[in-house]
Coordinates of C-alpha atoms and ligand atoms in Angstrom, one line a residue:
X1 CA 14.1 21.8 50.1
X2 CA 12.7 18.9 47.8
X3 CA 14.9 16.5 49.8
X4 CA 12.8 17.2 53.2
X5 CA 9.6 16.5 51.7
X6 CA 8.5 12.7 51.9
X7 CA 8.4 12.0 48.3
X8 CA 4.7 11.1 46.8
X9 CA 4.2 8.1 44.7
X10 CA 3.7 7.8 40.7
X11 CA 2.1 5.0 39.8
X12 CA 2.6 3.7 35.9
X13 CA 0.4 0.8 34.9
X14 CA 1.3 -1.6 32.0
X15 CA -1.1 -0.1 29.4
X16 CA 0.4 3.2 30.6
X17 CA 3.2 3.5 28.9
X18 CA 3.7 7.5 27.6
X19 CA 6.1 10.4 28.4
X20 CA 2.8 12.5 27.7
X21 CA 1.1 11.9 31.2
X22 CA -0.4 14.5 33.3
X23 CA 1.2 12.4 36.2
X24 CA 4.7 12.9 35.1
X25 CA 3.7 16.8 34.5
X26 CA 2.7 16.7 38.5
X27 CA 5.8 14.7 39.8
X28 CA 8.9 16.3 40.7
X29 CA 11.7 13.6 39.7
X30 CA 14.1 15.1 42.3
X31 CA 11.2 14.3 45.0
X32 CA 9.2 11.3 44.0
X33 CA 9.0 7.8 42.8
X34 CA 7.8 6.5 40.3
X35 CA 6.2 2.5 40.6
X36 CA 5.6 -0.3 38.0
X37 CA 5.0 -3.8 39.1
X38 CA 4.4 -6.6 37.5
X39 CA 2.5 -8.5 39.3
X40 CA 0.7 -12.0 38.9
X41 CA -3.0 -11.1 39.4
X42 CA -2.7 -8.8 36.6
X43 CA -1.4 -11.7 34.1
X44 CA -3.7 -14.4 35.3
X45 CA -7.2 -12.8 35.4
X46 CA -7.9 -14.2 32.7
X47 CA -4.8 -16.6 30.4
X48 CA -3.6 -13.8 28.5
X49 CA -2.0 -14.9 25.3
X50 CA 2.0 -15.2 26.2
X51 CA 2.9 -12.5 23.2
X52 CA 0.2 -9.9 25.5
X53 CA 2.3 -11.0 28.6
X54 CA 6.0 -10.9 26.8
X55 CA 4.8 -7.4 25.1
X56 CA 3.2 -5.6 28.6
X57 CA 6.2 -6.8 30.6
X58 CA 9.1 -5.9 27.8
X59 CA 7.6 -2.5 27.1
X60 CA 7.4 -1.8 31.2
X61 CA 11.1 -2.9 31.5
X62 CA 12.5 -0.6 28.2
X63 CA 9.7 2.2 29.8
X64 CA 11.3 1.6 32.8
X65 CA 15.0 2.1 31.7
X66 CA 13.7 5.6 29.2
X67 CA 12.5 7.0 32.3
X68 CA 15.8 6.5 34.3
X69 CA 17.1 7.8 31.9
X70 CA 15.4 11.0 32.0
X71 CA 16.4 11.7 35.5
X72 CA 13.5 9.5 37.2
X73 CA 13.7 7.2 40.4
X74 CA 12.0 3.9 39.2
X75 CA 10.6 1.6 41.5
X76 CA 10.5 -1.4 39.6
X77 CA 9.2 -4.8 40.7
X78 CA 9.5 -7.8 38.5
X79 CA 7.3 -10.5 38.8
X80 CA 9.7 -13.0 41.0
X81 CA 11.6 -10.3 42.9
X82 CA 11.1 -10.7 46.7
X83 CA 8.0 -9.2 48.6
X84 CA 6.0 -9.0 45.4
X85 CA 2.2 -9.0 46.4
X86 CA 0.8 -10.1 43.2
X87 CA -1.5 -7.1 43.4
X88 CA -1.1 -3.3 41.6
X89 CA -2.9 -2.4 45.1
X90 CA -0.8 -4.7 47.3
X91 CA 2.0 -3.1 45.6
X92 CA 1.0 0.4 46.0
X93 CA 0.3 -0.4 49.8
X94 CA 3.8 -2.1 49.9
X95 CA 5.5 0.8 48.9
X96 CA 3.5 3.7 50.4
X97 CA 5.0 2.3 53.9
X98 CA 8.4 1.4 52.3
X99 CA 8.9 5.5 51.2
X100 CA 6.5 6.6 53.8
X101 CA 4.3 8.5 51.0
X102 CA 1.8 9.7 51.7
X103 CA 0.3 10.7 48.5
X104 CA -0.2 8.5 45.3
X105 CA -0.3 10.1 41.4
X106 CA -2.9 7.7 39.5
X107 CA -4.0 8.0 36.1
X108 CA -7.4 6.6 34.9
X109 CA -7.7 3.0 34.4
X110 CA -8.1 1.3 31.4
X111 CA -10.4 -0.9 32.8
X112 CA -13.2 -1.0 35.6
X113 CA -12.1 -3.9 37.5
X114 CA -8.7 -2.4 38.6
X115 CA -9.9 1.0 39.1
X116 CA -12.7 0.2 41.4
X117 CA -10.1 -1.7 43.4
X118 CA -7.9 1.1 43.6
X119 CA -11.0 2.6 44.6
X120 CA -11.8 0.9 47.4
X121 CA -8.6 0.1 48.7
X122 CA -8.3 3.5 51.0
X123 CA -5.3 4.5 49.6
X124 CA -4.6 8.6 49.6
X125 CA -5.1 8.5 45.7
X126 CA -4.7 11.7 43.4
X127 CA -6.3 10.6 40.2
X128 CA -5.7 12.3 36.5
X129 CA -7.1 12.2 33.4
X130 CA -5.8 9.9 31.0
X131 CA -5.0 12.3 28.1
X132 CA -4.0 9.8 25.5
X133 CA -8.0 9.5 24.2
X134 CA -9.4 12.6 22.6
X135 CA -12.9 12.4 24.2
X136 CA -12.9 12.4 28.0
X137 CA -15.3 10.2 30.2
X138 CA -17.1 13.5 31.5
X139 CA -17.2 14.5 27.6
X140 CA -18.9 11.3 26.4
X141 CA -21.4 11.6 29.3
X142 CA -22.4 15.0 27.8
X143 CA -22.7 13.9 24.2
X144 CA -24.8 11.3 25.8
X145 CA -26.7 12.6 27.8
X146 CA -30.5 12.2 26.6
X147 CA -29.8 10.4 23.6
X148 CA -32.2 7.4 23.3
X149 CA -30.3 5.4 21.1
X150 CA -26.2 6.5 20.6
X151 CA -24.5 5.5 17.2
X152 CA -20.9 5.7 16.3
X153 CA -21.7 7.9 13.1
X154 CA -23.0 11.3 15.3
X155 CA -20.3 11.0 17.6
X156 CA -17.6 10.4 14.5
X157 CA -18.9 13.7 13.2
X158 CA -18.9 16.0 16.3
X159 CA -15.0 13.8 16.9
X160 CA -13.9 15.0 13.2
X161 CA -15.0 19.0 13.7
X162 CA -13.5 19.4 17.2
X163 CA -10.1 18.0 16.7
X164 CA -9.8 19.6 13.0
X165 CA -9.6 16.6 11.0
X166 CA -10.5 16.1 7.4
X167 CA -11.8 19.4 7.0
X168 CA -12.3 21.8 4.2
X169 CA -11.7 25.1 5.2
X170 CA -15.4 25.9 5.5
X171 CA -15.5 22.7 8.2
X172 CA -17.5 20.4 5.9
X173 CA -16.3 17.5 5.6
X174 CA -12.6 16.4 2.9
X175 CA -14.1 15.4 -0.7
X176 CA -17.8 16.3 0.7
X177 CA -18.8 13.0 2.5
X178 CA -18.2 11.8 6.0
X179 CA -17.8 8.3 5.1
X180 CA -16.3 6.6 2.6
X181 CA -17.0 2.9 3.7
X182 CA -19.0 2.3 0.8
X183 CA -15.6 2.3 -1.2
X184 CA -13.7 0.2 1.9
X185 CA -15.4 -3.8 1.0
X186 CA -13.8 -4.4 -1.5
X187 CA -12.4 -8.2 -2.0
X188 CA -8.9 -9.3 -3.1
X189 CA -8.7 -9.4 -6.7
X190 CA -7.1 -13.0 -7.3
X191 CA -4.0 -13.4 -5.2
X192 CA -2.6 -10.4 -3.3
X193 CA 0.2 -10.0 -1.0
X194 CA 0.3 -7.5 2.0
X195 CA 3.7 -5.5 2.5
X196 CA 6.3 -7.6 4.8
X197 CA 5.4 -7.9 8.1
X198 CA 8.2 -5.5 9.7
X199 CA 9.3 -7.8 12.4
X200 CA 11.8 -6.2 15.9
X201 CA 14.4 -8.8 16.7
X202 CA 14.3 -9.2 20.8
X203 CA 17.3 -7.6 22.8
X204 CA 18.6 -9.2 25.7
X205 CA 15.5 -7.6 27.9
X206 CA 12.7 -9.0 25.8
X207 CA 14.5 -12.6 26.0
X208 CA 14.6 -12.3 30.0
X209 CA 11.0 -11.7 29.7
X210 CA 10.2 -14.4 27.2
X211 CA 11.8 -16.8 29.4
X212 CA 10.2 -15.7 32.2
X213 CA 6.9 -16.2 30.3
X214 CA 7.7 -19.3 28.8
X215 CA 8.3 -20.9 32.1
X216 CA 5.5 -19.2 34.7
X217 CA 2.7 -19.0 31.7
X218 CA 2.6 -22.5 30.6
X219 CA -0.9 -23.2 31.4
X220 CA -1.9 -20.1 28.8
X221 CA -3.0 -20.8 25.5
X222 CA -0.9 -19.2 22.1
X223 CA 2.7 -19.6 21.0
X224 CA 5.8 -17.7 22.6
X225 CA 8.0 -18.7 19.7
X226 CA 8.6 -15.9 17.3
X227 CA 7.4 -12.6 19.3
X228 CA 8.8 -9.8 17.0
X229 CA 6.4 -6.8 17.9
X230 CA 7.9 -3.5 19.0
X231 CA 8.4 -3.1 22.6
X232 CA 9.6 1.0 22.6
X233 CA 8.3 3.8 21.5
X234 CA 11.2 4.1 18.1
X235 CA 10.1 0.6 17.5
X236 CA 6.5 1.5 17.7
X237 CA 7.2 4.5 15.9
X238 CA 9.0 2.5 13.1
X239 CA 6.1 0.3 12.2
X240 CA 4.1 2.9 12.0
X241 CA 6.2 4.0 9.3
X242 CA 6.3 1.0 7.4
X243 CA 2.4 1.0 7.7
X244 CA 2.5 4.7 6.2
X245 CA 5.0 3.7 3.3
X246 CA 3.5 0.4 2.7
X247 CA -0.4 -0.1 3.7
X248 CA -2.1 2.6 4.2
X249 CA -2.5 3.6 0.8
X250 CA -4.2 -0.3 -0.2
X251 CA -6.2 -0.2 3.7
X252 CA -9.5 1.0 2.7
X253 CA -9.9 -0.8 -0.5
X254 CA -8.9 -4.3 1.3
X255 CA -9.7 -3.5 5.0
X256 CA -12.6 -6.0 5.1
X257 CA -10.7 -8.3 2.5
X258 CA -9.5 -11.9 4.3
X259 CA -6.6 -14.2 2.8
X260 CA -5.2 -17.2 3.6
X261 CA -1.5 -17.1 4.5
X262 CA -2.1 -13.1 5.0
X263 CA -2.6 -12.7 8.7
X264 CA -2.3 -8.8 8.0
X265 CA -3.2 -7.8 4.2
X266 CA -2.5 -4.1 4.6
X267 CA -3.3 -4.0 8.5
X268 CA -1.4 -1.7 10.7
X269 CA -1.1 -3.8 13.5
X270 CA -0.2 -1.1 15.4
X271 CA -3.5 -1.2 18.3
X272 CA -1.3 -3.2 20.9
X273 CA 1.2 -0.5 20.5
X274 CA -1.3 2.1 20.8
X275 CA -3.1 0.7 23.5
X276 CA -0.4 0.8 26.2
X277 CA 0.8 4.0 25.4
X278 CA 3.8 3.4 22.5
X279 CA 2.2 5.6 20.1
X280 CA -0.1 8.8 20.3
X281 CA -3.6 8.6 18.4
X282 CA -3.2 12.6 17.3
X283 CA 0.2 12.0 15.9
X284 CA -1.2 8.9 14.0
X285 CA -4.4 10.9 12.6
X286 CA -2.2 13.9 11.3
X287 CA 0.6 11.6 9.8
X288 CA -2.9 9.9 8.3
X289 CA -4.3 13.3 7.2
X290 CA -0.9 14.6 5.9
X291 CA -0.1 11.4 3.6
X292 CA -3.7 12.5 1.8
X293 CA -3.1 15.8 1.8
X294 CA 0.5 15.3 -0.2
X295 CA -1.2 13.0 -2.3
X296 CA 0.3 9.9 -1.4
X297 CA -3.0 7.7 0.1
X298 CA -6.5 8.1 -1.4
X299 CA -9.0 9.5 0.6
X300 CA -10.9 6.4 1.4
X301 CA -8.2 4.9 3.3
X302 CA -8.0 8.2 4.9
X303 CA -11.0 8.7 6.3
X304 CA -11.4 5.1 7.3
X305 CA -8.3 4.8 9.4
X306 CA -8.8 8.0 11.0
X307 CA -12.6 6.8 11.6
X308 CA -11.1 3.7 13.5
X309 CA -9.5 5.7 15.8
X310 CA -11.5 8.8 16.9
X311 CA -15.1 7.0 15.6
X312 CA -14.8 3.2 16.7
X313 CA -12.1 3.4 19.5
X314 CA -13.2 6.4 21.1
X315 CA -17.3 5.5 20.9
X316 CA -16.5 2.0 22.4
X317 CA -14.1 3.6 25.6
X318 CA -17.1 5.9 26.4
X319 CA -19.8 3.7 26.2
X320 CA -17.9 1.9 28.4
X321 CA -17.0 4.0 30.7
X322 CA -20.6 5.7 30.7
X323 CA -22.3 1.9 31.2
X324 CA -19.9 -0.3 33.7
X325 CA -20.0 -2.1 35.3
X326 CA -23.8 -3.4 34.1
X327 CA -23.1 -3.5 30.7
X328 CA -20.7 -6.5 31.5
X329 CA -23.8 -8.6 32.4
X330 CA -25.7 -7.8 29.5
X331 CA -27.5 -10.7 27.7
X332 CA -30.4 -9.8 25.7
X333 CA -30.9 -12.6 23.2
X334 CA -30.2 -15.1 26.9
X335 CA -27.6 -16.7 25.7
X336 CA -26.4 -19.7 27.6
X337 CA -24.4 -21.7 25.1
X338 CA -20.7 -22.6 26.5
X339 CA -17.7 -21.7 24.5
X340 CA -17.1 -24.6 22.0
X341 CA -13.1 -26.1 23.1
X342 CA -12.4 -24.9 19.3
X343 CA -11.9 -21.5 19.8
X344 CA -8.6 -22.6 22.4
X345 CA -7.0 -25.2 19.6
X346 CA -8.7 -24.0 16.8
X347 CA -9.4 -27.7 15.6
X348 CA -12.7 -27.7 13.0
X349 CA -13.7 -28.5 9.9
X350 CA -15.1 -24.8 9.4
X351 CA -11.7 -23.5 7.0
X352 CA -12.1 -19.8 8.0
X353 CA -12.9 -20.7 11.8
X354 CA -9.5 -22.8 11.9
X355 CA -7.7 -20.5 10.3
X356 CA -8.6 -17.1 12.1
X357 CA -8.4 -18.9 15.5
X358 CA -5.3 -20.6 14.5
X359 CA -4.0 -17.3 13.8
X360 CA -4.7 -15.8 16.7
X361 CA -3.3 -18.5 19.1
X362 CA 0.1 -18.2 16.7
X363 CA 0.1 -14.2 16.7
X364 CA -2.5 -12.9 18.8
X365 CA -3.8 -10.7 16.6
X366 CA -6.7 -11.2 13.8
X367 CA -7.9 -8.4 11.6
X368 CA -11.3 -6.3 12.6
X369 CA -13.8 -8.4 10.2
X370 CA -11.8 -12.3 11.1
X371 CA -12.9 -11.0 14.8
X372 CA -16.2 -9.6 13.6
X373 CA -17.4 -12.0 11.1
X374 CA -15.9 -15.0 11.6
X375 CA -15.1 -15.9 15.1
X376 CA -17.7 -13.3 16.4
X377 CA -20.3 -13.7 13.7
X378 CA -20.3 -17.5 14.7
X379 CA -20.4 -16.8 18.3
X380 CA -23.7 -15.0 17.4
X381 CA -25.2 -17.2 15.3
X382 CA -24.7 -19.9 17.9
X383 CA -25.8 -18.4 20.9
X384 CA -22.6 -18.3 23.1
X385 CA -22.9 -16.6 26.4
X386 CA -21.8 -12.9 26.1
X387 CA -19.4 -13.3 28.9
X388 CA -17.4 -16.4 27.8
X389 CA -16.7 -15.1 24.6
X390 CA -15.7 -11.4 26.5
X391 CA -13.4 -13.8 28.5
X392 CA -12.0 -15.2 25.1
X393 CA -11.2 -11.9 23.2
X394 CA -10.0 -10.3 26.2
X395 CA -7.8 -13.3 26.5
X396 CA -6.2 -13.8 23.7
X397 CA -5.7 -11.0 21.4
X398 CA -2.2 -9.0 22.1
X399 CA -4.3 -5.4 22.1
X400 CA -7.3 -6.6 24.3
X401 CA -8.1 -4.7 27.3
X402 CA -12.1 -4.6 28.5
X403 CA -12.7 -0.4 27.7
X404 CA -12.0 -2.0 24.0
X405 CA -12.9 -5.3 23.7
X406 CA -15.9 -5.8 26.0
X407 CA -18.1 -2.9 24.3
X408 CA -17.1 -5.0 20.6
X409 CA -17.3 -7.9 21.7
X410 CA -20.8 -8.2 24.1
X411 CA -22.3 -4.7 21.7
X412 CA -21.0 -4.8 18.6
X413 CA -20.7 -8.6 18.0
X414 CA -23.4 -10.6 20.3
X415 CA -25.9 -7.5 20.3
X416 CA -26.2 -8.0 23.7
X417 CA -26.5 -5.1 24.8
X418 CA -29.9 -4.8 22.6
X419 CA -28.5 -2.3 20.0
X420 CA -27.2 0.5 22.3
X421 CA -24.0 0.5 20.7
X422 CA -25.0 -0.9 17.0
X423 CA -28.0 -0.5 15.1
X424 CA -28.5 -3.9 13.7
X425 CA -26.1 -7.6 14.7
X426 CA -23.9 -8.1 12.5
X427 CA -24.9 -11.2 11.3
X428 CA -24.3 -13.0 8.0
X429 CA -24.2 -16.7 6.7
X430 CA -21.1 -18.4 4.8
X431 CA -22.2 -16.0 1.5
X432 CA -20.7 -13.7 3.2
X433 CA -17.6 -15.0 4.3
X434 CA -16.8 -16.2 0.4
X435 CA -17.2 -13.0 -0.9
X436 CA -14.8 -11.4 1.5
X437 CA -12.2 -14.4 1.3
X438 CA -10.9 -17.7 -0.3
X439 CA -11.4 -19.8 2.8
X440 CA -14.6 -21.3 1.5
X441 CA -12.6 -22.8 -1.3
X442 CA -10.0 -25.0 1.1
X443 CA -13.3 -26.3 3.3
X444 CA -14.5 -29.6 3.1
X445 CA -18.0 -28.0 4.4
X446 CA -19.7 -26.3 1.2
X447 CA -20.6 -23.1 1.3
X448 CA -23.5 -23.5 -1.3
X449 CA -25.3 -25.9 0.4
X450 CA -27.3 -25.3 3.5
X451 CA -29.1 -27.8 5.2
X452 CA -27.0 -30.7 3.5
X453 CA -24.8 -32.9 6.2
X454 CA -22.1 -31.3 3.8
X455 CA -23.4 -27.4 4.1
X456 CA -21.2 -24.9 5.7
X457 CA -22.7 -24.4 9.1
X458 CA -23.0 -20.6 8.8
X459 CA -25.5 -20.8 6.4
X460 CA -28.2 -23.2 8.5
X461 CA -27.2 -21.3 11.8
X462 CA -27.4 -17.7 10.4
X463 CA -31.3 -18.5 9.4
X464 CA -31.6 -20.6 12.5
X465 CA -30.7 -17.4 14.1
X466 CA -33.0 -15.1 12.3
X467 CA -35.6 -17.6 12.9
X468 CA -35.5 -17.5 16.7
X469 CA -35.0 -14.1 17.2
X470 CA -37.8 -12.8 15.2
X471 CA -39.4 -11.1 18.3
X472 CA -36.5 -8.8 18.8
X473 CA -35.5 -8.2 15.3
X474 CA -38.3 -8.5 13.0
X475 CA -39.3 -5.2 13.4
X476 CA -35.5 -3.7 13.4
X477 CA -36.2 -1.4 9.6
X478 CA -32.0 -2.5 9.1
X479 CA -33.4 -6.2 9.6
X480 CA -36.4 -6.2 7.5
X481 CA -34.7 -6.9 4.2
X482 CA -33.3 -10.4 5.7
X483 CA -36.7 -11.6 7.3
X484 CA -38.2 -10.8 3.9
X485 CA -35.9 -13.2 2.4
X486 CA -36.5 -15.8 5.1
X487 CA -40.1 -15.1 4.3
X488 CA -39.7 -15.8 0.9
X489 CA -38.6 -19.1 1.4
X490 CA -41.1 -22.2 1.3
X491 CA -42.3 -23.4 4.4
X492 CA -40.3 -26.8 3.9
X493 CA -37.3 -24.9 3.4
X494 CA -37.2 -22.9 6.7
X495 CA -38.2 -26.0 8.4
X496 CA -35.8 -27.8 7.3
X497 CA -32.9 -24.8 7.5
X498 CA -34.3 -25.1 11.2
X499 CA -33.7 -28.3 12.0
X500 CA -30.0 -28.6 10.2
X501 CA -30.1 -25.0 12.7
X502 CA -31.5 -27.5 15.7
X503 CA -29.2 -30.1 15.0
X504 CA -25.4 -28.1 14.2
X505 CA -26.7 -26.4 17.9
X506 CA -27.2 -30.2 19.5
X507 CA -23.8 -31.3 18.0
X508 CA -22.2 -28.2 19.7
X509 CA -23.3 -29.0 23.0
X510 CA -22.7 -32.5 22.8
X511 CA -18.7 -31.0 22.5
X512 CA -18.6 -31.9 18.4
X513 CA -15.9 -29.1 16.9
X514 CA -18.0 -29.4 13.4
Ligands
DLZ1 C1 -2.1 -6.6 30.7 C2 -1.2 -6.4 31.9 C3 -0.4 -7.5 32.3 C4 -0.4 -8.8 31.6 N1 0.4 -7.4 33.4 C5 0.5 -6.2 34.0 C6 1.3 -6.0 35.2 O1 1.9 -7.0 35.6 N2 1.4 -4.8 35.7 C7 0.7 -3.7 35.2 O2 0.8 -2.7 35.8 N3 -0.1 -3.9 34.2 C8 -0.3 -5.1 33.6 N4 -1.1 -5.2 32.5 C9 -2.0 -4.1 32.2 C10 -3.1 -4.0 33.2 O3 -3.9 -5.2 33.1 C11 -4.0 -2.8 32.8 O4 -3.3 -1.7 33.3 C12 -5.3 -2.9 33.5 O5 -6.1 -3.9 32.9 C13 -6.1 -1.5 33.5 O6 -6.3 -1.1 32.2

């Protein structure tokens, strides 16, 4: 009977990459088709770091191959084959006629751009839920819904009691508090070493692919040499592991902690695994919640992994999804400063600057508080425009898709959405950033002077900030400790923290990398 049927169309995108899909549920394998493409507009909307490409395109091909496997027709189209169309809708037009389907399976998109295309293209679509968050679009809107102001903490709560996590049996909250951050800033004592970075030696299909990106990617910016991040779900699965056995357990002490020569302290690095589907953010939060219930991580580390994934990365995809696409045009300091050249060669004199960015062209990746409080702290304090430093996360980190990183990067980091997302910018000057690390010690700028030619530039632009956002922020109660300070100060000193401020800002726009 199936075989008389025209078969309908399954379409699997590259950040959609899980057995656990309502649109497999809905497919018949002996009937219909299932579609990935890779395709170039998709890799070139904005110059993805080569390890983003070589991971999305490796982990489509192994998908691929598991999905065969089970008994699936795979359509696949790889990025030179013939016909290619460049586009996911080009493609799904392409092989609509090709099968003569007249129905096509799509999941929710990651991000707005692509689904608004799909959209609009006319196409007989048959959308379903993506399952792998916990909190739906709809559910978000309701939680929402006549909130003046939304904060990460309420939702976290209401996140922790419906899914059953960290829970005494009377449903208040493990060891009596909701949050243990308070424990979770602690520096490095002296020198510490992370566990060893678990590295996946490519197969033959991962070297096709890291040919292919070598040679059609050149103009991107970050290394191809040395991709070892898992491509499958076993490989996924084992770094997990290793992150279980060997990090959690140090996380929340050191989470904020940075090192030199320690890209990941005791970071998972599992959120570009996560984010196209390789792992499954339940499993993760009850293998999280089992190691503390057996005793083997303490209970701040924990609670503050499981609040990264059903606080933080759910709050971020529903604000998202609840504001797009305005939010992307949000600006509310009106910022206009261009993206200095550093942050794509990572050449200044600022130590933690060169190093995080240098990092992250090597490895695409950078820890939460490098993004936050170095590169994105600066980015703040100098006035960049929202949307070319959007363009710059989304660019070059390996887990960076807009639901994730354009909610961080233009609420969380620029406050340019005006404090929808975050109570208070998370600003700070170089004091800061030598607490947390041993940067300040390799700079040639110093981090205890200011407005000296010599003085790390943190320090004159974080005041400078301060200074010339007082309209917005004075009256912010999280703010009003700082502007006491800067209050405090004598007149001379503020005017002369301004103009080092005025001057570092001139420099930048002239093209100087400090
Ligand atoms: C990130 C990415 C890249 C680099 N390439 C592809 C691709 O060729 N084909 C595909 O289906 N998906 C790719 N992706 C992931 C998509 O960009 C992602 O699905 C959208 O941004 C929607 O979230």
């Amino acid at each position: 009977m199936s075989g008389l049927q025209a078969p309908r169309l399954g379409l699997l995108l590259g950040d959609q990459l899980s057995f656990d899909l309502d649109l497999l549920r809905a497919l018949d394998p002996a009937r219909d088709v299932l579609l990935m493409a890779e395709v170039r507009d998709e890799a070139r909307y904005v110059p993805h770091h080569p390890r983003k490409i070589i991971l999305v395109f490796s982990a489509m091909r192994h998908f691929a191959e598991a999905l065969r496997e089970q008994g699936w027709r795979v359509e696949y189209v790889k990025l030179d084959a013939r016909g290619n169309s460049g586009s996911i809708v080009g493609e799904l037009r392409r092989w609509c006629r090709k099968l003569g389907a007249e129905q096509v399976h799509v999941t929710e998109c990651g991000e707005w751009r692509l689904e608004q295309a799909m959209r609009e293209s006319g196409l007989p679509l048959a959308w379903h839920r993506d399952r792998r968050f916990l909190c739906s679009r709809e559910a978000f809107a309701r939680w929402a819904q006549g909130r003046k102001q939304l904060r990460m903490e309420h939702f976290y709560h209401g996140m922790r009691k419906r899914n059953r996590l960290l829970l005494e049996p009377d449903g208040s909250p493990a060891g009596g508090s909701w949050n243990y951050d308070k424990d979770n800033r602690k520096p490095l004592p002296g020198k510490v070493h992370g566990p060893f970075a678990l590295a996946f030696k490519p197969d033959a299909i991962t070297r096709e692919v890291v040919a292919l990106v070598r040679e059609r990617f050149v103009d991107h910016y970050g290394t191809v040499e040395g991709f070892d991040y898992p491509v499958t779900h076993a490989e996924a699965q084992a770094l997990w592991q290793h992150f279980l056995d060997f990090g959690l357990g140090a996380f929340g002490d050191y989470q904020d902690a940075m090192a030199e020569g320690e890209p990941y302290l005791f970071h998972a690095r599992i959120s570009a695994a996560l984010n196209i589907g390789l792992l499954d953010v339940r499993q993760l939060c009850e293998d999280v919640e089992a190691a503390w219930r057996r005793g083997a991580v303490p209970l701040n580390a924990a609670e503050g992994f499981i609040r990264q994934l059903i606080g933080w990365r759910e709050y971020v995809r529903g604000i998202y999804w609840l504001r797009m696409p305005e939010y992307a045009g949000l600006n509310a300091f009106g910022n206009r400063r261009a993206l200095p050249a550093f942050y794509w060669n990572g050449q200044t004199r600022m130590r933690c600057m060169a190093q995080a960015i240098g990092q992250t062209l090597e490895l695409g990746y950078a820890h939460h508080i490098q993004r936050l409080m170095v590169t994105g702290n600066f980015a703040l304090l100098a006035g960049i425009e929202p949307e070319q430093i959007c363009q710059w996360y989304l660019a070059v980190y390996m887990d960076a898709y807009d639901w994730v990183e354009l909610p961080n990067t233009l609420g969380m980091v620029m406050h340019a959405d005006g404090g929808y997302l975050g109570s208070k910018p998370y600003c700070a000057s170089g004091a800061y950033i030598r607490r947390m690390s041993d940067h300040c010690g390799h700079c040639e700028y110093r981090v205890d002077h200011a407005v000296e030619e010599d003085g790390c530039p943190f320090n004159a632009l974080y005041w400078h900030f301060l200074m010339r956002h007082r309209q917005q922020l004075g009256r912010n109660p999280r703010m009003v400790m700082l502007y006491r300070n800067l209050d405090r100060m004598k007149e001379a000193r503020r005017e002369a923290l301004w103009h080092r401020g005025e001057a570092l800002l001139a420099r930048l726009d002239a093209g100087d990398p400090l």
